[in-house]
Coordinates of C-alpha atoms and ligand atoms in Angstrom, one line a residue:
M83 CA -2.2 14.1 6.5
A84 CA -2.0 12.3 3.2
I85 CA -1.3 8.7 2.0
R86 CA 1.6 9.0 -0.1
S87 CA 2.7 6.8 -3.1
I88 CA 5.4 4.3 -2.2
L89 CA 8.3 4.1 -4.5
T90 CA 9.1 0.6 -6.1
I91 CA 12.3 -0.7 -7.6
P92 CA 13.8 0.2 -9.9
D93 CA 13.3 3.7 -8.9
P94 CA 17.0 5.4 -8.5
R95 CA 15.8 7.4 -5.6
L96 CA 15.6 4.3 -3.4
R97 CA 19.4 4.0 -3.9
L98 CA 20.3 7.3 -2.8
V99 CA 21.7 8.2 0.8
S100 CA 19.2 10.3 2.8
E101 CA 20.2 13.3 4.5
P102 CA 20.2 13.7 8.6
V103 CA 17.3 16.0 9.9
A104 CA 18.7 19.3 11.3
P105 CA 18.5 19.9 15.0
G106 CA 15.3 22.0 15.5
E107 CA 13.9 20.6 12.1
D108 CA 10.0 19.8 12.6
V109 CA 9.4 16.7 10.8
R110 CA 5.9 16.0 12.4
A111 CA 4.0 16.5 9.0
L112 CA 6.2 14.1 7.3
V113 CA 5.9 11.5 10.3
D114 CA 2.1 11.7 10.2
D115 CA 2.2 11.1 6.3
M116 CA 4.5 8.1 6.9
F117 CA 2.2 6.7 9.5
E118 CA -0.8 6.9 7.3
T119 CA 0.9 5.5 4.2
M120 CA 2.5 2.6 6.4
Y121 CA -1.0 1.8 8.0
D122 CA -2.6 1.8 4.5
A123 CA -0.2 -0.3 3.0
P124 CA 0.2 -2.1 5.6
G125 CA 3.7 -2.5 6.5
I126 CA 5.4 -2.9 10.0
G127 CA 8.2 -0.2 9.0
L128 CA 8.8 2.7 6.6
A129 CA 11.8 4.8 5.6
A130 CA 11.0 8.5 4.2
V131 CA 12.8 7.6 1.1
Q132 CA 10.1 5.2 0.2
I133 CA 7.8 8.1 -0.2
G134 CA 10.4 10.2 -2.0
V135 CA 11.7 12.2 1.0
L136 CA 15.4 11.9 1.3
K137 CA 15.6 12.5 5.1
R138 CA 16.8 10.1 7.8
V139 CA 13.4 9.4 9.3
V140 CA 11.9 6.0 10.1
T141 CA 8.4 4.7 11.3
V142 CA 7.6 1.6 12.9
D143 CA 4.8 -0.3 14.4
L144 CA 5.0 -3.7 15.4
A145 CA 1.5 -4.3 16.8
K146 CA -0.6 -7.2 15.6
K147 CA -3.8 -6.4 13.5
D148 CA -6.2 -6.8 16.5
E149 CA -3.8 -4.7 18.8
P150 CA -3.9 -1.0 19.4
H151 CA -1.4 1.0 17.3
Q152 CA 2.2 1.0 18.9
P153 CA 3.8 3.8 16.8
Q154 CA 7.5 4.4 17.1
V155 CA 9.6 7.3 15.5
F156 CA 13.2 7.0 14.9
I157 CA 14.9 10.2 13.7
N158 CA 18.7 10.0 12.4
P159 CA 18.9 6.2 13.8
E160 CA 22.3 4.7 14.0
I161 CA 23.5 1.5 14.8
I162 CA 25.9 1.5 17.6
T163 CA 26.7 -2.1 18.0
R164 CA 25.6 -5.4 16.6
S165 CA 25.4 -9.0 18.1
D166 CA 27.7 -11.5 16.6
G167 CA 24.7 -13.9 16.7
L168 CA 22.5 -13.9 13.8
S169 CA 18.7 -14.2 13.5
T170 CA 16.7 -15.1 10.1
Y171 CA 13.6 -13.6 9.3
E172 CA 11.5 -13.7 6.1
E173 CA 11.7 -10.2 5.2
G174 CA 9.4 -8.2 2.6
C175 CA 9.6 -4.5 1.3
L176 CA 6.9 -2.1 0.3
S177 CA 9.2 -1.1 -2.3
I178 CA 9.5 -4.6 -3.6
P179 CA 6.0 -5.7 -3.4
D180 CA 5.3 -9.7 -3.2
V181 CA 8.8 -10.8 -2.8
H182 CA 9.8 -12.5 0.6
E183 CA 13.2 -14.1 1.1
D184 CA 14.9 -15.0 4.4
V185 CA 17.7 -12.8 5.4
D186 CA 20.2 -13.3 8.3
R187 CA 21.2 -10.2 10.3
P188 CA 22.7 -9.5 13.8
A189 CA 20.1 -10.7 16.3
V190 CA 20.7 -7.7 18.8
T191 CA 21.5 -4.2 17.8
R192 CA 22.1 -1.2 20.0
V193 CA 20.3 1.8 18.2
R194 CA 20.7 5.6 18.8
Y195 CA 18.2 8.0 17.5
A196 CA 16.3 11.2 18.3
D197 CA 12.7 11.5 19.0
L198 CA 10.3 14.3 17.6
D199 CA 11.4 16.7 20.2
G200 CA 15.0 16.1 19.3
K201 CA 16.0 14.1 22.5
T202 CA 18.4 11.5 21.7
H203 CA 17.7 7.9 22.9
E204 CA 19.5 4.5 23.1
I205 CA 17.8 1.2 22.9
D206 CA 18.7 -2.5 22.6
A207 CA 16.7 -3.9 19.9
E208 CA 16.0 -7.6 19.5
G209 CA 13.8 -9.8 17.4
L210 CA 11.6 -8.3 15.0
L211 CA 12.4 -4.9 16.3
A212 CA 16.2 -5.5 15.6
T213 CA 15.6 -6.9 12.0
C214 CA 12.9 -4.0 11.1
L215 CA 15.4 -1.1 12.3
Q216 CA 18.1 -2.6 10.2
H217 CA 16.1 -3.0 7.2
E218 CA 15.0 0.6 7.7
I219 CA 18.3 2.0 8.3
D220 CA 19.5 0.2 5.4
H221 CA 16.9 2.2 3.2
L222 CA 18.4 5.5 4.6
N223 CA 21.8 4.3 3.1
G224 CA 20.3 3.2 -0.3
V225 CA 20.3 -0.3 0.6
L226 CA 17.7 -3.1 0.1
F227 CA 17.0 -6.3 1.9
I228 CA 17.5 -8.0 -1.7
D229 CA 21.3 -6.9 -1.3
H230 CA 21.7 -9.5 1.3
I231 CA 20.4 -12.5 -0.6
S232 CA 22.2 -14.4 -3.5
K233 CA 23.2 -12.3 -6.5
L234 CA 21.2 -14.9 -8.7
K235 CA 18.0 -14.2 -6.7
R236 CA 18.6 -10.5 -6.6
D237 CA 19.4 -10.2 -10.4
R238 CA 16.0 -12.3 -11.2
I239 CA 13.9 -10.1 -8.8
V240 CA 15.4 -6.5 -10.3
K241 CA 15.0 -8.0 -13.8
K242 CA 11.1 -8.9 -13.3
F243 CA 10.5 -5.2 -11.8
T244 CA 12.5 -3.5 -14.6
K245 CA 10.6 -5.3 -17.3
A246 CA 7.3 -4.5 -15.6
A247 CA 8.3 -0.9 -15.3
K248 CA 9.3 -0.6 -18.9
R249 CA 5.9 -2.3 -20.0
A250 CA 3.9 0.3 -17.9
A251 CA 5.9 3.1 -19.3
A252 CA 5.2 1.9 -22.8
E253 CA 1.3 1.7 -22.0
Ligands
GNR489 O1 6.2 -4.4 6.3 C1 7.4 -4.9 6.2 N1 7.7 -6.1 6.7 C2 9.0 -6.3 7.0 C3 9.1 -7.9 7.4 C4 10.2 -8.4 7.8 C5 11.4 -7.4 7.8 C6 11.2 -6.2 7.4 C7 9.9 -5.7 7.0 S1 9.7 -3.9 6.8 C8 8.4 -4.0 5.7 C9 8.1 -2.6 5.3 C10 9.2 -1.9 4.5 O2 9.4 -2.1 3.4 N2 9.9 -1.1 5.2 O3 10.9 -0.5 4.5
NI490 NI1 11.4 -1.7 3.0

């Protein structure tokens, strides 16, 4: 197990589409590293691409700080249906540190995914789980939460991180 470093914008890998996990492929070691990295950060969700692994693997834990861990793993997750009704959450992303913006997304989604044993499941996600899974599935498709806010705000955020990365590279 290891804490892995988390990619931040404007790393171009965050814009790539992740590959499906093959039937029978063992991703337990990857999932262990993802939980360790996510709990250390800390975050409520993580997509494998955020640690530079382009596989369709997501970890989630929505437990509060004082509660026991509730680790959830979603392999090859797909949104099957979305509600018409939207809900708004203030989102953040470990790949865009210290930026928080309101995002509207479908309030309820039906999600199909495989577990670590390769068994397929379907769940109706609502509330924070629905938002978090949509945020993570976006990552698997190279989409970031800032793509759901105004272009003006997005451009400002990207510019700030691009400048900071250039300054860091020049040192
Ligand atoms: O830790 C996280 N919090 C969060 C809050 C609102 C909506 C989505 C998230 S996911 C984020 C961790 C992350 O970047 N996952 O990709
Ligand atoms: Ni994120």
